[in-house]
Amino acid sequence: MAKFILRFRGAGAKPAADVTRVKACAGVTVLDDSMPRMLLVEGAKSKVAHLAGSLEGWVISEERALQLPSPRPKVRSKAGAKRAA
């Protein structure tokens, strides 16, 4: 199962009736509904895509994880500086 972001593109906050419908859908689990216009869900891609298609004003995107670079500075060795020169 994969994680998906359902984003409401209509006016205002996400409709409570749509959120209830997503939560009631078998095979789809709501992981986070704290954002005013988004839901983080987990389920089979076909089920989530079908669900998003049946809800007016909602779009789906697959969650992507990005690896951030280390915030710690790296010490450059003097030997490396001589080779670059």
XYZ file of N, CA, C and O in Angstrom:
340
model
N 0.837 -1.178 0.000
C 0.000 0.000 0.000
C 0.883 1.243 0.000
O 1.922 1.274 0.622
N 0.409 2.239 -0.690
C 1.155 3.486 -0.810
C 0.400 4.608 -0.107
O -0.778 4.484 0.202
N 1.096 5.704 0.116
C 0.490 6.879 0.745
C 0.221 7.925 -0.329
O 1.030 8.122 -1.240
N -0.938 8.581 -0.185
C -1.365 9.586 -1.151
C -1.863 10.823 -0.421
O -2.348 10.743 0.701
N -1.767 11.946 -1.096
C -2.292 13.200 -0.583
C -3.521 13.540 -1.409
O -3.447 13.631 -2.635
N -4.643 13.685 -0.731
C -5.868 14.153 -1.373
C -6.000 15.631 -1.023
O -6.000 15.994 0.150
N -6.068 16.470 -2.052
C -6.120 17.916 -1.826
C -7.418 18.470 -2.388
O -7.771 18.211 -3.543
N -8.124 19.225 -1.575
C -9.375 19.849 -1.990
C -9.068 21.160 -2.689
O -8.418 22.033 -2.133
N -9.546 21.304 -3.927
C -9.263 22.504 -4.715
C -10.466 23.426 -4.809
O -10.407 24.446 -5.490
N -11.550 23.085 -4.143
C -12.737 23.933 -4.166
C -12.580 25.129 -3.248
O -11.522 25.357 -2.650
N -13.661 25.882 -3.113
C -13.645 27.072 -2.261
C -13.811 26.672 -0.802
O -14.590 25.787 -0.475
N -13.047 27.309 0.061
C -13.170 27.062 1.493
C -12.430 25.816 1.952
O -11.593 25.265 1.248
N -12.792 25.382 3.157
C -12.167 24.193 3.744
C -12.761 22.928 3.128
O -13.798 22.978 2.455
N -12.111 21.816 3.379
C -12.603 20.544 2.838
C -13.982 20.225 3.431
O -14.212 20.434 4.621
N -14.911 19.722 2.614
C -16.253 19.401 3.102
C -16.223 18.213 4.076
O -15.593 17.195 3.807
N -16.908 18.360 5.190
C -16.953 17.301 6.202
C -17.583 16.030 5.643
O -17.169 14.916 5.998
N -18.562 16.169 4.748
C -19.207 14.989 4.152
C -18.215 14.192 3.315
O -18.238 12.949 3.330
N -17.323 14.878 2.601
C -16.309 14.180 1.804
C -15.313 13.465 2.703
O -14.900 12.340 2.412
N -14.912 14.102 3.797
C -13.972 13.483 4.737
C -14.594 12.225 5.332
O -13.940 11.181 5.419
N -15.865 12.295 5.698
C -16.571 11.134 6.241
C -16.627 10.018 5.211
O -16.434 8.842 5.539
N -16.854 10.367 3.960
C -16.909 9.369 2.885
C -15.545 8.692 2.678
O -15.470 7.483 2.479
N -14.476 9.467 2.754
C -13.134 8.894 2.608
C -12.839 7.957 3.776
O -12.324 6.857 3.589
N -13.191 8.381 5.001
C -12.943 7.550 6.179
C -13.746 6.262 6.146
O -13.315 5.243 6.685
N -14.911 6.272 5.506
C -15.766 5.090 5.439
C -15.377 4.135 4.314
O -15.875 3.008 4.276
N -14.507 4.559 3.420
C -14.126 3.740 2.267
C -13.279 2.547 2.713
O -12.248 2.715 3.368
N -13.716 1.357 2.350
C -12.971 0.138 2.680
C -11.676 0.091 1.868
O -11.667 0.396 0.679
N -10.585 -0.247 2.517
C -9.301 -0.350 1.843
C -8.512 0.941 1.800
O -7.405 0.978 1.270
N -9.070 2.017 2.338
C -8.383 3.311 2.390
C -8.371 3.765 3.847
O -9.407 3.815 4.500
N -7.182 4.085 4.353
C -7.022 4.526 5.729
C -6.590 5.986 5.745
O -5.632 6.345 5.055
N -7.282 6.797 6.516
C -6.898 8.209 6.671
C -5.831 8.276 7.760
O -6.067 7.894 8.900
N -4.642 8.740 7.393
C -3.529 8.843 8.338
C -3.482 10.200 9.022
O -3.076 10.305 10.177
N -3.881 11.265 8.295
C -3.835 12.608 8.864
C -4.899 13.465 8.189
O -4.958 13.530 6.960
N -5.738 14.097 8.987
C -6.738 15.011 8.435
C -6.687 16.370 9.124
O -7.648 17.114 9.148
N -5.522 16.719 9.673
C -5.377 17.958 10.436
C -5.249 19.206 9.560
O -5.491 20.311 10.034
N -4.879 19.063 8.308
C -4.742 20.216 7.418
C -6.122 20.637 6.911
O -6.974 19.789 6.668
N -6.365 21.941 6.740
C -7.706 22.392 6.368
C -8.158 21.990 4.966
O -9.342 21.923 4.707
N -7.225 21.695 4.064
C -7.612 21.373 2.682
C -7.023 20.063 2.176
O -7.128 19.760 0.984
N -6.392 19.284 3.050
C -5.724 18.067 2.608
C -5.984 16.892 3.530
O -6.259 17.064 4.712
N -5.846 15.684 2.947
C -5.901 14.438 3.696
C -4.710 13.591 3.283
O -4.389 13.506 2.094
N -4.063 12.955 4.238
C -3.031 11.973 3.941
C -3.686 10.614 4.127
O -4.199 10.308 5.207
N -3.707 9.823 3.061
C -4.369 8.523 3.105
C -3.409 7.428 2.657
O -2.405 7.687 1.981
N -3.748 6.202 3.024
C -2.960 5.041 2.612
C -3.918 4.020 2.036
O -5.003 3.790 2.571
N -3.506 3.407 0.926
C -4.340 2.396 0.298
C -3.790 2.033 -1.067
O -2.763 2.551 -1.509
N -4.489 1.133 -1.731
C -4.104 0.750 -3.090
C -4.351 1.923 -4.026
O -5.343 2.649 -3.879
N -3.450 2.103 -4.981
C -3.535 3.247 -5.885
C -4.868 3.271 -6.623
O -5.484 4.331 -6.773
N -5.343 2.112 -7.060
C -6.595 2.058 -7.808
C -7.780 2.504 -6.940
O -8.659 3.231 -7.406
N -7.799 2.080 -5.687
C -8.900 2.465 -4.787
C -8.889 3.957 -4.503
O -9.924 4.617 -4.531
N -7.715 4.496 -4.201
C -7.612 5.916 -3.858
C -7.932 6.776 -5.090
O -8.628 7.782 -4.978
N -7.461 6.358 -6.262
C -7.741 7.115 -7.487
C -9.236 7.089 -7.805
O -9.811 8.111 -8.199
N -9.863 5.943 -7.618
C -11.313 5.837 -7.864
C -12.073 6.732 -6.883
O -13.018 7.429 -7.263
N -11.664 6.710 -5.627
C -12.305 7.532 -4.609
C -12.156 9.017 -4.929
O -13.119 9.779 -4.880
N -10.947 9.441 -5.290
C -10.702 10.853 -5.609
C -11.503 11.272 -6.842
O -11.995 12.403 -6.905
N -11.644 10.367 -7.794
C -12.426 10.679 -8.993
C -13.905 10.841 -8.713
O -14.607 11.552 -9.435
N -14.388 10.193 -7.659
C -15.815 10.282 -7.332
C -16.146 11.487 -6.449
O -17.309 11.787 -6.231
N -15.122 12.165 -5.947
C -15.322 13.346 -5.108
C -15.067 14.602 -5.936
O -14.014 14.735 -6.559
N -16.008 15.515 -5.923
C -15.865 16.726 -6.731
C -14.912 17.715 -6.067
O -15.020 18.005 -4.877
N -13.929 18.194 -6.842
C -13.009 19.211 -6.353
C -11.767 18.660 -5.671
O -10.998 19.423 -5.098
N -11.545 17.362 -5.724
C -10.388 16.750 -5.073
C -9.398 16.266 -6.118
O -9.777 15.763 -7.171
N -8.104 16.417 -5.828
C -7.040 15.891 -6.685
C -6.147 14.997 -5.837
O -6.058 15.150 -4.618
N -5.490 14.073 -6.500
C -4.665 13.090 -5.811
C -3.218 13.226 -6.274
O -2.951 13.522 -7.441
N -2.298 13.027 -5.350
C -0.880 12.928 -5.706
C -0.225 11.936 -4.755
O -0.607 11.830 -3.591
N 0.725 11.203 -5.286
C 1.420 10.214 -4.472
C 2.429 10.913 -3.570
O 3.103 11.858 -3.994
N 2.500 10.471 -2.332
C 3.455 11.063 -1.393
C 4.869 10.729 -1.844
O 5.160 9.599 -2.214
N 5.729 11.718 -1.807
C 7.138 11.517 -2.151
C 7.994 11.904 -0.959
O 7.748 12.920 -0.318
N 8.990 11.087 -0.692
C 9.914 11.372 0.407
C 11.211 11.918 -0.188
O 11.750 11.358 -1.151
N 11.689 13.005 0.357
C 12.940 13.608 -0.087
C 13.955 13.523 1.039
O 13.638 13.789 2.197
N 15.173 13.152 0.692
C 16.224 13.092 1.692
C 16.913 14.447 1.742
O 17.406 14.960 0.733
N 16.915 15.048 2.910
C 17.538 16.354 3.080
C 19.033 16.203 3.336
O 19.457 15.235 3.977
N 19.831 17.146 2.870
C 21.263 17.077 3.145
C 21.521 17.319 4.632
O 20.738 17.963 5.322
N 22.640 16.817 5.085
C 23.006 16.985 6.492
C 23.260 18.460 6.790
O 23.968 19.140 6.047
N 22.694 18.986 7.883
C 22.917 20.398 8.209
C 24.287 20.656 8.830
O 24.676 21.799 9.025
N 25.021 19.598 9.123
C 26.347 19.760 9.738
C 27.388 20.074 8.668
O 27.481 19.384 7.657
N 28.198 21.084 8.895
C 29.250 21.392 7.909
C 30.314 20.296 7.909
O 30.586 19.668 8.929
N 30.883 20.060 6.738
C 31.924 19.043 6.614
C 33.291 19.716 6.630
O 33.494 20.764 6.023
N 34.222 19.090 7.315
C 35.581 19.598 7.390
C 36.314 19.171 6.128
O 36.323 18.002 5.763
N 36.905 20.142 5.463
C 37.665 19.839 4.255
C 39.106 19.573 4.654
O 39.704 20.329 5.417
N 39.650 18.523 4.118
C 41.038 18.208 4.447
C 41.981 19.046 3.572
O 41.656 19.432 2.459
N 43.179 19.315 4.087
C 44.160 20.094 3.319
C 44.682 19.294 2.134
O 44.978 19.844 1.095
N 44.715 17.975 2.266
C 45.172 17.133 1.157
C 44.221 17.259 -0.022
O 44.632 17.281 -1.169
N 42.926 17.323 0.242
C 41.930 17.490 -0.817
C 42.061 18.820 -1.504
O 41.856 18.949 -2.707
N 42.446 19.865 -0.757
C 42.611 21.208 -1.333
C 43.816 21.242 -2.251
O 43.808 21.914 -3.272
N 44.878 20.528 -1.909
C 46.087 20.516 -2.740
C 45.813 19.798 -4.060
O 46.322 20.188 -5.091
N 45.026 18.731 -4.014
C 44.713 17.996 -5.242
C 43.857 18.832 -6.184
O 43.985 18.733 -7.386
N 42.985 19.639 -5.634
C 42.100 20.451 -6.476
C 42.875 21.591 -7.137
O 42.471 22.082 -8.179
N 43.966 22.026 -6.558
C 44.722 23.159 -7.086
C 45.531 22.827 -8.271
O 45.740 22.056 -8.960
